Coordinates of C-alpha atoms and ligand atoms in Angstrom, one line a residue:
Chain A
M1 CA -16.8 10.6 24.5
P2 CA -19.0 9.2 21.8
I3 CA -19.9 10.4 18.3
I4 CA -23.2 9.9 16.6
L5 CA -23.6 10.7 13.1
D6 CA -27.1 11.1 12.1
K7 CA -28.3 10.9 8.5
V8 CA -25.2 12.8 7.3
S9 CA -24.9 13.6 3.8
H10 CA -21.8 15.4 1.9
I11 CA -21.9 16.6 -1.2
Y12 CA -19.0 18.2 -3.3
G13 CA -19.6 21.3 -5.8
Q14 CA -23.0 21.7 -4.8
D15 CA -23.5 25.0 -6.3
T16 CA -22.0 23.5 -9.6
N17 CA -23.3 21.8 -12.5
M18 CA -21.5 18.5 -11.6
P19 CA -22.4 17.7 -8.0
V20 CA -21.0 14.6 -6.4
K21 CA -22.7 12.9 -3.6
A22 CA -19.9 11.8 -1.5
L23 CA -22.2 10.7 1.6
N24 CA -25.2 9.3 1.6
N25 CA -27.6 9.3 4.8
I26 CA -24.7 7.9 7.0
N27 CA -25.8 6.5 10.6
L28 CA -23.2 5.7 13.0
V29 CA -22.4 5.3 16.4
I30 CA -18.7 5.5 17.7
P31 CA -18.8 4.6 21.4
D32 CA -15.5 5.2 23.4
G33 CA -12.7 2.7 23.1
Q34 CA -13.5 0.8 20.2
F35 CA -10.7 -0.1 17.6
I36 CA -12.6 0.2 14.2
G37 CA -11.6 -0.6 10.4
I38 CA -13.1 1.4 7.7
I39 CA -12.7 -0.1 4.1
G40 CA -14.2 0.5 0.4
H41 CA -13.2 1.0 -2.9
T42 CA -11.3 4.3 -3.8
G43 CA -13.7 7.0 -4.1
S44 CA -16.4 5.3 -1.4
G45 CA -16.0 8.3 0.8
K46 CA -14.0 7.0 3.4
S47 CA -11.3 10.5 3.7
T48 CA -14.7 12.5 3.5
L49 CA -16.7 10.6 6.3
V50 CA -13.3 10.8 8.8
Q51 CA -13.1 14.6 8.2
H52 CA -16.3 14.9 9.5
L53 CA -15.8 13.2 12.4
N54 CA -13.3 16.4 13.7
G55 CA -15.4 18.8 12.3
L56 CA -13.0 19.9 9.4
M57 CA -15.8 19.0 6.9
K58 CA -19.2 20.0 7.4
A59 CA -21.9 17.6 6.5
T60 CA -24.4 19.0 3.8
S61 CA -27.2 17.6 5.5
G62 CA -27.8 15.5 8.7
N63 CA -26.4 16.2 12.1
I64 CA -23.1 14.9 13.9
Y65 CA -23.0 14.5 17.9
F66 CA -19.7 14.8 20.0
N67 CA -20.6 13.8 23.7
G68 CA -23.8 14.4 22.9
E69 CA -23.4 17.9 21.6
D70 CA -24.5 18.9 18.2
I71 CA -20.7 19.9 16.6
D72 CA -22.7 22.2 13.9
D73 CA -24.4 24.4 17.1
N74 CA -23.0 28.3 17.3
D75 CA -21.6 27.8 20.7
F76 CA -20.1 24.5 20.1
D77 CA -15.9 24.6 20.8
K78 CA -14.9 23.3 17.5
K79 CA -11.1 24.0 18.8
K80 CA -11.7 21.5 21.6
L81 CA -13.3 19.1 18.9
R82 CA -10.0 18.9 16.9
S83 CA -7.7 18.6 20.0
K84 CA -10.2 15.7 21.1
V85 CA -10.5 13.8 17.9
G86 CA -7.2 13.6 15.7
L87 CA -6.9 13.2 12.4
V88 CA -3.8 11.7 10.5
F89 CA -4.5 12.5 6.9
Q90 CA -4.2 10.2 4.1
Y91 CA -1.5 12.1 2.5
P92 CA 0.9 12.8 5.6
E93 CA 2.5 15.7 3.5
H94 CA -0.8 17.6 4.1
Q95 CA -0.1 18.2 7.6
L96 CA 3.5 18.7 7.9
F97 CA 4.7 22.2 7.6
E98 CA 7.1 23.5 10.4
T99 CA 10.8 23.6 10.0
D100 CA 11.8 20.9 12.2
V101 CA 10.0 17.5 12.8
F102 CA 10.4 18.2 16.9
T103 CA 8.7 21.8 16.0
D104 CA 6.1 20.2 13.8
V105 CA 5.2 17.8 16.3
C106 CA 4.9 20.6 19.1
F107 CA 2.6 22.9 17.1
G108 CA -0.8 20.6 18.1
P109 CA -0.1 20.5 21.9
K110 CA 1.0 24.4 21.7
N111 CA -2.3 25.6 20.3
L112 CA -3.8 23.6 23.4
G113 CA -2.3 26.5 25.3
L114 CA 0.0 24.2 27.4
S115 CA 3.0 25.2 29.2
K116 CA 6.5 25.0 27.1
K117 CA 7.8 22.6 29.2
E118 CA 4.6 20.3 28.5
V119 CA 4.3 20.9 25.0
E120 CA 8.1 19.6 24.5
L121 CA 7.3 16.6 26.9
R122 CA 4.5 15.0 25.1
A123 CA 6.3 15.8 21.8
Y124 CA 9.1 13.8 22.7
E125 CA 6.8 10.9 24.4
A126 CA 4.9 11.2 21.0
L127 CA 8.0 10.8 18.8
K128 CA 9.0 7.8 20.8
L129 CA 5.8 5.9 20.6
V130 CA 6.2 6.4 16.9
G131 CA 9.2 5.4 17.1
L132 CA 11.2 8.1 15.2
E133 CA 14.7 8.3 16.6
D134 CA 16.6 11.3 18.0
E135 CA 18.7 12.0 15.0
Y136 CA 15.3 12.8 13.0
F137 CA 13.9 15.4 15.4
Y138 CA 15.9 18.6 14.3
Q139 CA 15.7 17.7 9.9
S140 CA 13.0 19.3 7.8
P141 CA 10.1 17.0 7.6
F142 CA 9.9 17.2 4.2
D143 CA 13.6 15.4 3.9
L144 CA 12.2 12.3 5.3
S145 CA 11.7 9.3 3.6
G146 CA 7.6 8.1 3.0
G147 CA 7.6 6.1 6.2
Q148 CA 9.1 8.4 8.7
K149 CA 7.0 11.2 7.2
R150 CA 3.8 9.3 8.3
R151 CA 5.5 8.6 12.0
A152 CA 6.1 12.0 12.4
A153 CA 2.5 13.1 10.9
I154 CA 1.2 10.5 13.4
A155 CA 3.5 11.8 16.2
G156 CA 2.0 15.6 15.5
V157 CA -1.6 14.3 16.2
L158 CA -0.9 12.1 19.4
A159 CA 1.2 14.6 20.9
M160 CA -2.4 16.4 21.4
K161 CA -3.4 13.2 23.5
P162 CA -7.0 12.7 21.3
Q163 CA -9.7 10.7 22.6
V164 CA -10.4 9.6 19.4
L165 CA -7.6 8.7 17.2
V166 CA -8.2 8.6 13.2
L167 CA -5.9 7.4 10.8
D168 CA -6.6 7.6 6.9
E169 CA -4.5 4.9 5.4
P170 CA -1.6 5.4 7.4
T171 CA 0.5 2.8 6.0
A172 CA 0.2 2.7 2.4
G173 CA 3.6 2.6 0.8
L174 CA 5.4 1.2 3.8
D175 CA 7.5 -1.9 3.9
P176 CA 5.7 -5.0 5.6
K177 CA 7.7 -4.4 8.9
G178 CA 7.1 -0.8 8.7
R179 CA 3.2 -1.3 8.8
D180 CA 3.5 -3.8 11.6
E181 CA 5.2 -1.2 14.0
I182 CA 3.1 1.2 13.2
L183 CA 0.0 -1.0 13.7
E184 CA 1.4 -3.0 16.6
Q185 CA 2.4 0.5 18.0
I186 CA -1.6 2.0 17.7
A187 CA -2.8 -1.3 19.0
K188 CA -0.8 -1.1 22.1
L189 CA -1.5 2.7 22.6
Q190 CA -5.4 1.6 22.4
K191 CA -5.1 -0.9 24.6
E192 CA -3.1 0.7 27.4
T193 CA -5.2 4.1 27.1
G194 CA -8.7 3.1 26.2
I195 CA -8.6 5.6 23.0
T196 CA -11.0 5.2 20.4
V197 CA -9.4 4.3 17.0
I198 CA -10.3 4.4 13.5
L199 CA -8.7 3.0 10.8
V200 CA -9.0 3.6 6.8
S201 CA -7.4 0.7 5.2
H202 CA -7.1 -1.0 1.9
S203 CA -5.5 -4.2 3.6
M204 CA -7.8 -6.6 4.6
D205 CA -5.5 -8.8 6.4
D206 CA -4.1 -5.6 8.6
V207 CA -7.8 -5.0 9.4
A208 CA -9.1 -8.3 10.1
R209 CA -5.7 -8.5 12.4
Y210 CA -6.3 -5.4 14.4
V211 CA -9.9 -4.2 14.6
E212 CA -12.8 -5.8 16.5
R213 CA -15.4 -3.7 14.3
I214 CA -15.4 -2.9 10.5
I215 CA -17.5 -0.4 8.7
V216 CA -17.7 -1.4 4.6
M217 CA -18.4 2.0 2.6
N218 CA -19.8 1.8 -0.9
R219 CA -20.6 4.4 -2.7
G220 CA -21.0 6.6 0.1
C221 CA -23.3 4.4 2.1
V222 CA -22.2 2.2 4.6
M223 CA -23.0 -1.6 3.6
Y224 CA -22.0 -3.3 6.1
D225 CA -20.9 -2.5 10.1
D226 CA -20.2 -5.6 12.2
V227 CA -17.3 -7.8 13.7
P228 CA -14.5 -9.1 11.2
R229 CA -15.6 -12.2 11.0
A230 CA -19.4 -11.3 10.2
V231 CA -18.1 -8.8 7.9
F232 CA -15.6 -11.1 5.8
R233 CA -18.3 -13.8 5.8
H234 CA -19.7 -11.8 2.8
C235 CA -16.8 -12.2 0.4
V236 CA -18.8 -12.4 -2.8
E237 CA -20.3 -9.2 -2.0
L238 CA -17.0 -7.2 -0.9
E239 CA -15.6 -8.4 -4.2
R240 CA -18.2 -7.0 -6.4
I241 CA -17.6 -3.7 -4.8
G242 CA -13.8 -3.8 -5.3
L243 CA -13.0 -5.8 -1.7
A244 CA -11.8 -8.8 -0.8
A245 CA -11.3 -11.1 2.1
P246 CA -8.5 -11.6 3.9
Q247 CA -6.2 -14.3 2.2
V248 CA -6.4 -16.6 5.1
T249 CA -10.0 -16.5 4.5
Y250 CA -9.8 -17.9 1.0
I251 CA -7.3 -20.7 1.8
M252 CA -10.0 -22.0 4.6
K253 CA -12.8 -21.9 2.2
D254 CA -10.4 -23.7 -0.2
L255 CA -9.9 -26.5 2.4
Q256 CA -13.5 -26.2 3.2
A257 CA -14.5 -27.4 -0.4
H258 CA -12.3 -30.6 -0.1
G259 CA -13.7 -31.8 2.7
Y260 CA -11.7 -30.4 5.4
D261 CA -14.2 -30.2 8.5
V262 CA -12.7 -26.6 9.3
G263 CA -14.9 -23.1 9.7
D264 CA -14.7 -20.8 6.6
D265 CA -15.0 -17.6 8.9
V266 CA -11.2 -17.6 9.8
T267 CA -9.7 -14.4 9.3
T268 CA -6.2 -14.4 10.9
I269 CA -3.6 -16.7 10.2
D270 CA -3.8 -17.8 14.3
E271 CA -7.1 -18.8 14.2
A272 CA -6.2 -20.9 10.9
K273 CA -3.6 -22.6 12.4
A274 CA -5.6 -23.1 15.4
Q275 CA -8.5 -24.7 13.2
I276 CA -5.8 -26.9 11.3
K277 CA -4.4 -28.4 14.3
D278 CA -7.7 -29.2 16.1
Y279 CA -9.0 -30.9 13.0
F280 CA -6.0 -33.0 12.9
A281 CA -6.1 -33.9 16.3
R282 CA -9.8 -35.0 15.7
L283 CA -8.5 -37.1 13.2
A284 CA -6.1 -38.5 14.9
A285 CA -8.2 -39.4 17.8
A286 CA -10.6 -41.2 15.3
K287 CA -7.9 -43.4 14.1
K288 CA -6.8 -43.9 17.6
G289 CA -10.6 -45.1 18.6
N290 CA -11.2 -47.1 15.4
R291 CA -8.1 -49.6 16.4
Chain B
M1 CA 23.8 -9.7 -22.7
G2 CA 20.2 -9.3 -21.8
I3 CA 17.6 -6.5 -22.3
I4 CA 19.1 -5.1 -19.2
K5 CA 22.4 -5.4 -17.8
V6 CA 23.9 -4.0 -14.7
K7 CA 27.6 -4.2 -13.8
D8 CA 29.3 -3.1 -10.6
L9 CA 26.6 -0.2 -10.1
V10 CA 27.2 2.0 -7.5
F11 CA 25.0 5.4 -7.2
E12 CA 25.7 8.1 -4.5
Y13 CA 23.5 10.8 -3.5
I14 CA 25.3 13.9 -2.8
R15 CA 24.3 16.8 -0.3
R16 CA 25.6 20.1 -0.6
D17 CA 25.6 23.0 1.7
E18 CA 24.7 26.2 0.1
E19 CA 28.6 26.8 -0.4
G20 CA 28.6 23.5 -2.7
N21 CA 30.8 21.8 0.1
V22 CA 29.8 18.2 0.3
E23 CA 27.7 17.8 3.6
G24 CA 27.1 14.0 3.3
I25 CA 27.0 11.1 0.9
T26 CA 24.5 8.4 1.0
T27 CA 25.2 5.3 -1.3
A28 CA 21.9 4.1 -2.4
V29 CA 22.9 1.5 -4.6
D30 CA 26.1 -0.4 -3.8
D31 CA 27.8 -2.9 -6.0
V32 CA 24.8 -3.9 -8.1
S33 CA 25.2 -6.2 -10.9
F34 CA 22.5 -8.6 -12.9
D35 CA 21.5 -9.5 -16.3
I36 CA 17.8 -9.5 -17.2
K37 CA 16.8 -11.8 -20.3
Q38 CA 14.0 -10.3 -23.1
G39 CA 10.9 -11.7 -21.5
D40 CA 11.6 -12.3 -17.8
F41 CA 9.6 -11.1 -15.1
V42 CA 11.8 -9.8 -12.0
A43 CA 10.3 -8.8 -8.9
V44 CA 12.4 -6.4 -6.6
L45 CA 11.3 -6.5 -2.7
G46 CA 13.2 -4.5 0.2
H47 CA 12.7 -2.3 3.1
N48 CA 11.9 1.6 2.7
G49 CA 15.2 3.2 1.7
S50 CA 17.0 -0.2 0.4
G51 CA 17.4 1.5 -2.9
K52 CA 15.1 0.2 -5.3
S53 CA 13.8 3.5 -6.7
T54 CA 17.4 4.8 -6.9
L55 CA 18.0 1.3 -9.2
A56 CA 15.2 1.4 -11.2
K57 CA 15.8 5.2 -12.3
H58 CA 19.0 4.0 -13.5
L59 CA 17.5 1.5 -15.9
N60 CA 15.6 4.3 -18.0
A61 CA 18.5 7.0 -17.4
I62 CA 16.8 9.3 -15.2
L63 CA 19.9 8.4 -13.2
Y64 CA 23.5 7.8 -14.1
P65 CA 25.9 5.4 -12.5
T66 CA 28.7 6.9 -9.9
E67 CA 30.2 3.9 -10.8
G68 CA 29.9 0.7 -13.0
T69 CA 28.1 0.5 -16.1
V70 CA 24.1 -0.1 -17.1
W71 CA 23.2 -1.2 -20.7
V72 CA 19.8 -1.1 -21.9
D73 CA 19.0 -3.0 -24.8
G74 CA 22.9 -3.1 -25.6
K75 CA 23.1 0.8 -25.1
D76 CA 25.2 2.2 -22.5
T77 CA 22.8 4.7 -20.5
Q78 CA 25.4 7.5 -19.8
N79 CA 26.0 8.0 -23.9
D80 CA 23.7 10.7 -24.2
A81 CA 23.0 10.0 -27.9
Y82 CA 21.0 7.0 -26.9
L83 CA 18.8 8.7 -24.3
W84 CA 15.5 8.3 -26.4
Q85 CA 16.2 5.0 -27.5
I86 CA 16.5 4.1 -24.1
R87 CA 13.4 5.7 -22.3
Q88 CA 11.6 4.0 -25.6
T89 CA 12.9 0.9 -24.8
A90 CA 12.6 0.9 -20.9
G91 CA 9.5 2.6 -19.8
M92 CA 8.9 3.5 -16.3
V93 CA 5.1 3.6 -14.0
F94 CA 5.2 5.1 -10.6
Q95 CA 3.6 4.9 -7.4
N96 CA 0.8 7.9 -7.6
P97 CA -2.0 7.3 -10.1
D98 CA -2.7 11.2 -10.0
N99 CA 0.3 12.7 -11.2
Q100 CA 1.4 10.7 -14.3
I101 CA -1.5 11.2 -16.5
I102 CA -1.5 14.9 -18.3
G103 CA -4.3 14.2 -20.9
Q104 CA -7.7 15.6 -20.5
I105 CA -8.9 12.1 -21.9
V106 CA -7.6 8.9 -21.7
E107 CA -7.0 8.4 -25.6
E108 CA -5.0 11.6 -25.7
D109 CA -2.7 10.8 -22.8
V110 CA -1.8 7.3 -24.0
G111 CA -0.8 9.1 -27.7
F112 CA 1.4 11.7 -26.4
G113 CA 4.2 9.4 -26.3
P114 CA 3.9 7.8 -29.8
E115 CA 3.4 11.6 -30.9
N116 CA 6.3 13.0 -29.1
M117 CA 8.3 10.2 -31.2
G118 CA 7.3 11.5 -34.3
V119 CA 4.9 8.4 -34.9
P120 CA 2.8 8.9 -37.9
T121 CA -0.6 10.0 -37.1
K122 CA -2.5 6.9 -38.3
E123 CA 0.0 4.4 -36.5
I124 CA -0.6 6.6 -33.1
W125 CA -4.2 5.6 -33.4
E126 CA -3.4 1.8 -33.9
R127 CA -1.0 1.9 -30.7
V128 CA -3.6 3.8 -28.8
E129 CA -6.2 1.3 -29.5
E130 CA -4.0 -1.9 -29.0
S131 CA -2.5 -0.2 -25.8
L132 CA -5.9 0.3 -24.2
K133 CA -7.0 -3.3 -25.1
A134 CA -4.2 -4.6 -23.6
V135 CA -4.5 -3.3 -20.3
G136 CA -8.7 -3.8 -20.4
M137 CA -9.2 0.3 -20.8
Y138 CA -10.4 0.4 -24.3
E139 CA -14.0 0.7 -23.0
L140 CA -13.2 3.7 -21.3
R141 CA -11.0 5.4 -24.2
H142 CA -13.1 8.8 -24.1
H143 CA -13.2 9.1 -20.6
S144 CA -11.7 12.0 -18.6
P145 CA -8.7 10.5 -16.5
N146 CA -9.8 12.4 -13.2
K147 CA -12.9 10.1 -13.3
L148 CA -11.2 7.0 -13.3
S149 CA -10.6 5.2 -10.0
G150 CA -7.0 4.4 -8.8
G151 CA -6.4 1.0 -10.7
Q152 CA -7.9 2.3 -13.9
K153 CA -5.5 5.2 -14.1
Q154 CA -2.6 3.2 -13.4
R155 CA -3.6 1.0 -16.5
V156 CA -3.9 4.1 -18.4
S157 CA -0.4 4.7 -17.2
I158 CA 0.8 1.8 -18.1
A159 CA -0.8 1.8 -21.8
G160 CA 1.0 5.4 -22.2
V161 CA 4.1 3.5 -21.9
I162 CA 3.4 0.1 -24.4
A163 CA 2.2 2.7 -26.8
M164 CA 5.9 3.6 -26.9
H165 CA 6.5 0.0 -28.1
P166 CA 8.8 -0.9 -25.3
K167 CA 10.8 -4.0 -24.8
C168 CA 11.1 -3.4 -21.0
I169 CA 8.5 -1.9 -18.6
I170 CA 9.9 -0.6 -15.0
L171 CA 7.0 -0.5 -12.3
D172 CA 7.9 1.1 -9.1
E173 CA 5.4 0.2 -6.5
P174 CA 2.3 0.8 -8.7
T175 CA 0.0 -0.8 -6.5
A176 CA 0.7 0.7 -3.3
M177 CA -1.8 3.4 -3.5
L178 CA -4.4 1.3 -4.5
D179 CA -8.1 -0.7 -3.2
P180 CA -7.8 -4.4 -3.7
Q181 CA -9.6 -4.5 -6.8
G182 CA -7.2 -2.0 -8.4
R183 CA -4.1 -3.9 -7.3
K184 CA -5.3 -7.1 -9.1
E185 CA -6.4 -5.4 -12.5
V186 CA -3.0 -3.9 -12.3
I187 CA -1.2 -7.0 -11.6
R188 CA -3.3 -9.1 -14.0
A189 CA -2.6 -6.1 -16.7
V190 CA 1.2 -6.8 -16.3
R191 CA 1.2 -10.6 -16.3
A192 CA -0.6 -10.2 -19.5
L193 CA 2.0 -7.9 -21.2
N194 CA 4.4 -10.5 -20.1
D195 CA 3.1 -13.4 -21.1
V196 CA 1.3 -12.1 -24.5
E197 CA 3.4 -9.7 -25.8
N198 CA 6.8 -11.1 -24.1
I199 CA 7.5 -7.7 -22.4
T200 CA 10.2 -7.5 -19.9
V201 CA 8.5 -6.7 -16.6
I202 CA 10.4 -5.1 -13.5
L203 CA 8.3 -4.9 -10.7
I204 CA 8.8 -3.2 -7.3
T205 CA 6.4 -4.0 -4.9
H206 CA 5.5 -4.1 -1.0
Y207 CA 2.8 -6.7 -1.7
M208 CA 4.2 -10.3 -1.4
E209 CA 1.5 -11.8 -3.2
E210 CA 2.0 -10.1 -6.1
V211 CA 5.5 -11.5 -6.8
I212 CA 4.5 -15.2 -6.7
Y213 CA 4.1 -14.7 -10.3
A214 CA 7.7 -13.7 -11.2
D215 CA 10.4 -15.6 -12.7
K216 CA 13.2 -13.9 -10.3
V217 CA 13.1 -12.0 -7.3
F218 CA 15.5 -9.5 -6.2
V219 CA 15.8 -8.5 -2.4
M220 CA 17.4 -5.5 -1.7
D221 CA 19.5 -4.3 1.6
K222 CA 21.3 -1.1 2.1
G223 CA 21.7 -0.6 -1.9
K224 CA 22.9 -4.4 -1.9
I225 CA 21.0 -7.3 -3.5
T226 CA 21.1 -9.6 -0.7
L227 CA 19.1 -12.3 -1.6
Q228 CA 17.9 -13.7 -5.2
G229 CA 16.1 -16.6 -6.6
T230 CA 12.9 -17.8 -7.6
P231 CA 9.9 -17.1 -5.4
R232 CA 9.9 -20.2 -4.2
E233 CA 13.4 -20.0 -3.1
V234 CA 13.2 -16.6 -2.0
F235 CA 10.0 -16.9 0.0
S236 CA 11.4 -20.0 1.6
E237 CA 13.6 -17.8 4.0
V238 CA 10.9 -16.6 6.1
E239 CA 13.3 -15.7 8.9
R240 CA 15.7 -14.3 6.9
L241 CA 12.9 -11.9 5.1
K242 CA 11.5 -10.8 8.3
E243 CA 15.1 -9.8 9.5
L244 CA 15.0 -7.6 6.2
R245 CA 11.6 -6.1 7.3
L246 CA 9.9 -7.8 4.7
D247 CA 7.1 -10.6 4.6
V248 CA 5.9 -13.7 3.2
P249 CA 2.3 -14.3 1.5
Q250 CA -0.1 -15.2 4.0
V251 CA -0.3 -18.8 2.7
T252 CA 3.3 -19.2 3.1
L253 CA 3.8 -17.8 6.4
L254 CA 0.5 -20.2 7.7
A255 CA 2.7 -23.1 6.1
H256 CA 5.9 -21.8 7.6
E257 CA 4.1 -21.8 11.0
L258 CA 2.2 -25.1 10.7
G259 CA 5.6 -26.5 9.5
Q260 CA 7.0 -25.3 12.8
E261 CA 4.4 -27.1 14.8
G262 CA 5.7 -30.4 13.4
F263 CA 3.5 -30.9 10.2
P264 CA 5.7 -32.3 7.2
I265 CA 5.1 -29.6 5.1
P266 CA 7.8 -28.2 2.3
K267 CA 9.6 -25.1 2.5
G268 CA 8.0 -22.2 0.1
I269 CA 4.5 -23.2 -0.4
L270 CA 3.4 -20.3 -2.5
T271 CA -0.5 -20.9 -3.5
K272 CA -3.8 -22.3 -1.4
E273 CA -3.6 -25.4 -3.6
E274 CA -0.1 -25.9 -2.6
L275 CA -0.7 -26.0 0.8
R276 CA -3.9 -28.2 0.7
E277 CA -2.1 -30.8 -1.2
A278 CA 0.3 -30.6 1.3
L279 CA -2.0 -30.7 4.0
D280 CA -3.7 -34.0 2.0
G281 CA -0.2 -35.4 2.3
C282 CA -0.3 -34.9 6.1
V283 CA -3.5 -36.7 6.2
N284 CA -2.2 -39.8 4.2
V285 CA 1.0 -39.8 6.8
L286 CA -1.3 -40.1 9.5
F287 CA -3.8 -43.1 7.7
Ligands
ADP1 N1 -12.7 18.0 -3.0 C1 -13.5 17.4 -3.7 N2 -14.3 18.0 -5.0 C2 -14.6 17.1 -5.4 N3 -15.2 15.9 -5.1 C3 -14.5 15.3 -4.4 C4 -13.5 15.8 -3.5 N4 -13.1 15.1 -2.7 C5 -13.4 13.7 -3.0 N5 -14.5 14.0 -4.0 C6 -14.9 12.7 -4.4 O1 -16.0 12.5 -3.6 C7 -15.7 10.9 -3.6 C8 -15.5 10.2 -2.1 O2 -14.2 10.7 -2.2 P1 -13.0 10.4 -1.2 O3 -14.0 10.6 0.3 O4 -12.0 10.7 -1.0 O5 -13.1 8.5 -1.0 P2 -12.1 7.5 -0.4 O6 -11.3 8.4 0.8 O7 -13.0 6.4 -0.1 O8 -11.4 7.2 -1.9 C9 -15.2 10.5 -4.5 O9 -16.4 10.1 -6.1 C10 -14.6 11.7 -4.9 O10 -14.0 12.2 -6.3
ADP2 N1 16.8 12.7 -4.0 C1 17.6 12.2 -2.7 N2 18.5 12.6 -2.1 C2 19.2 12.1 -1.3 N3 19.1 10.8 -1.0 C3 18.1 10.3 -1.2 C4 17.4 10.8 -2.4 N4 16.3 9.7 -2.6 C5 16.6 8.7 -2.1 N5 17.8 9.3 -1.4 C6 18.1 8.2 -0.3 O1 19.2 6.7 -1.0 C7 18.5 5.9 0.0 C8 17.6 4.9 -1.2 O2 16.5 5.2 -1.2 P1 15.4 4.6 -2.2 O3 16.4 4.5 -3.5 O4 14.4 5.6 -2.6 O5 14.9 3.1 -1.7 P2 13.7 2.5 -1.8 O6 13.0 3.1 -3.5 O7 13.8 1.2 -1.6 O8 12.8 3.3 -0.8 C9 17.7 6.0 1.2 O9 18.5 6.1 2.1 C10 17.1 7.7 0.8 O10 17.1 8.2 2.1
MG3 MG1 -9.4 8.3 0.6
MG4 MG1 10.9 3.8 -3.7

C-alpha cells in the first residue's frame, strides 16, 4: 500500500506571531517493501514528516495518499491507517502508558477488535521478536532501562502487524550491541514479511548498512532522495548541512587520494574490505606478470 | 592522590515495598578503584546497565558509596561539609540537551552557577564570557536556548559547568541525542577544555570514535571495570569488546578484518592515516 506525499507543507503555530515552517513542499513516493532511511540535522523536519505518514499530524497544505486514497477525505478511515502505518516515537516514553509491559503491547491489537487469544498471541510474538525476555513482561514499562523501553515500544507497534513500520531514532542511547540487535531484527522482519520500513537515524554508519534508499532532509525540504552510494557521494554538501558520510567512506577517499586504485563511493565495511583485497590482488597479479 | 580517587567503591540500589521491606538489591557498582590525575581525559565505555551513570553520580556527590570511599580533590564525598566545594570542583553534564537549561537567554543560563556560588557580579560576567568563548557559543549569547540545536544546547550546558571554574567535568553520554555535527561540536569543545584549560574530563559514551582522543579508557561490565588501558590497548581487543556488547571505531574494525584475511596490519589501528600507513607497509612487503 504505497504512500504518496504531494506538495505537503506543515507550519507549526500558524496563527501565532512566530509560525515555524517545518515541512516545505514535500513530494515523495513510498512504494511497498522498501527499507528507507531518513537523515537530517536536528530540526530539519524528520519527526514532523513521519508523523504525517500515519495521519497523526495534518498537513497545513498538500495531500497525502494512502493506497490511492486521500487520508484527509471525510470518509477515509483514519483508525485503519494508524494500524497499517505503525509509528515508533523518538521518545518511547511517549507511547508507553499501561501498568505492565505485556498489557501495554496488547493495547494496539486489542483496539483492532481482535479476540483476546489473538491479541495475546500477537503481543507475545512481538515481544519475542524484539528480544525482550519473559521476566520483564509483568514489570511496569517505566522501570525498564532505556534500551528495554525502546524494545517494548517497538513491540507495541509490531503487534499491530503494520504494513509500514516507521521508527524515529530508535537506537539513540543504546549500546552498540543493542543498536545492532534492534536493527538486525527489523531488517530480518522486513526481508521475511516484505513490509516497508522507514528508519530515522543520526548514525550514517547504520543507515549505510541497512537501507536501500536515503531521504535527506534539510530545513524542511527533501535535499536528496537516492540510493546510499549516490547520497553519500555528496559528502561535502552533507557536512555543510550538519551530516556526514559513513566513516568508511572517508577512509576510502583518503586511500584513493594517496594513489590507491579503490572506489571512493564505498559505504560499508564489507565493500571496503572487498575493494582493498581486490586492489592487492591486482597488484600481486601485475607483479607476477612483470617477472 | 589525583583529582578523583575511588577506592573499593560499591553501590547498591535497594528496592522496597510499601511497608519498607527490602524487595531486591541491585549492585550497580561493584568494587571499583581508580585514581585520576588532574588534566587526564578518561573515557568510560560499557553496555546499558553496566553501572556507568551510577559511578559518575558518585564523582560529584549525587550518590554516596554503600561501601568504599570517593575523594574529589582530596575531599571525601561523604562529608556533607564539602558538598558545595565538590559540586563546584566536579561539574556534570547529562544526556538530554532539553532539560538542563533553565535560563531564558543563553548568557543568563551560564551565569546561574557562579551567581549561586556568590561570585561578584562583575566576575560573573567575565566568567560567562570566557566560558561561552571556550565552547564557541559566545556569538549566540543573547539567544533563547530553545532556539538552539541539540549540539549548541549541550555546549551551553558545558559552559554553565565551566563557569563554576571546575577542575573536572563529567559528561554522561552528552552526544547520545545529537546529530553528527552536534556530536563533533561537543567533542571538539570538550577536547579544547582538556588541552587548553587542563580540565580533567571524564566522558561516558557509546560512540567509539569519541574515545580515541582519551588518555585512558575504562570499560565497565556488571558494575566492575573489566578492561582498561590506552585507546589503542583497549581497541586491540576487538572480540572481547564485542562480547561486552561494545564495538570499536569503524577504521579499527576494517583493519582488524583485513588482518584476519592475512594482511600484516598491527592491532589497534585508530585513524585512517594509521590504516593507510599500515597498507603502505603491505604494498612494500609485496614488492
Ligand atoms: N510542537 C511544535 N511546535 C512548534 N514548533 C515545532 C514543534 N515541533 C517541532 N517544531 C519545529 O519544527 C521544526 C522541525 O522539527 P522536527 O520535525 O522535530 O525536526 P527533527 O525531527 O528533524 O529534529 C524545528 O524547527 C522544530 O523546532
Ligand atoms: N534509580 C535506580 N533504582 C534502581 N536500580 C537502578 C536505578 N538506576 C539504575 N539502576 C540499575 O543499576 C544498574 C546500573 O545502571 P546505570 O548506572 O544506569 O548503568 P549505565 O549508565 O551503564 O547504563 C542497572 O542494573 C540499572 O537497572
Ligand atoms: Mg526528531
Ligand atoms: Mg547511563
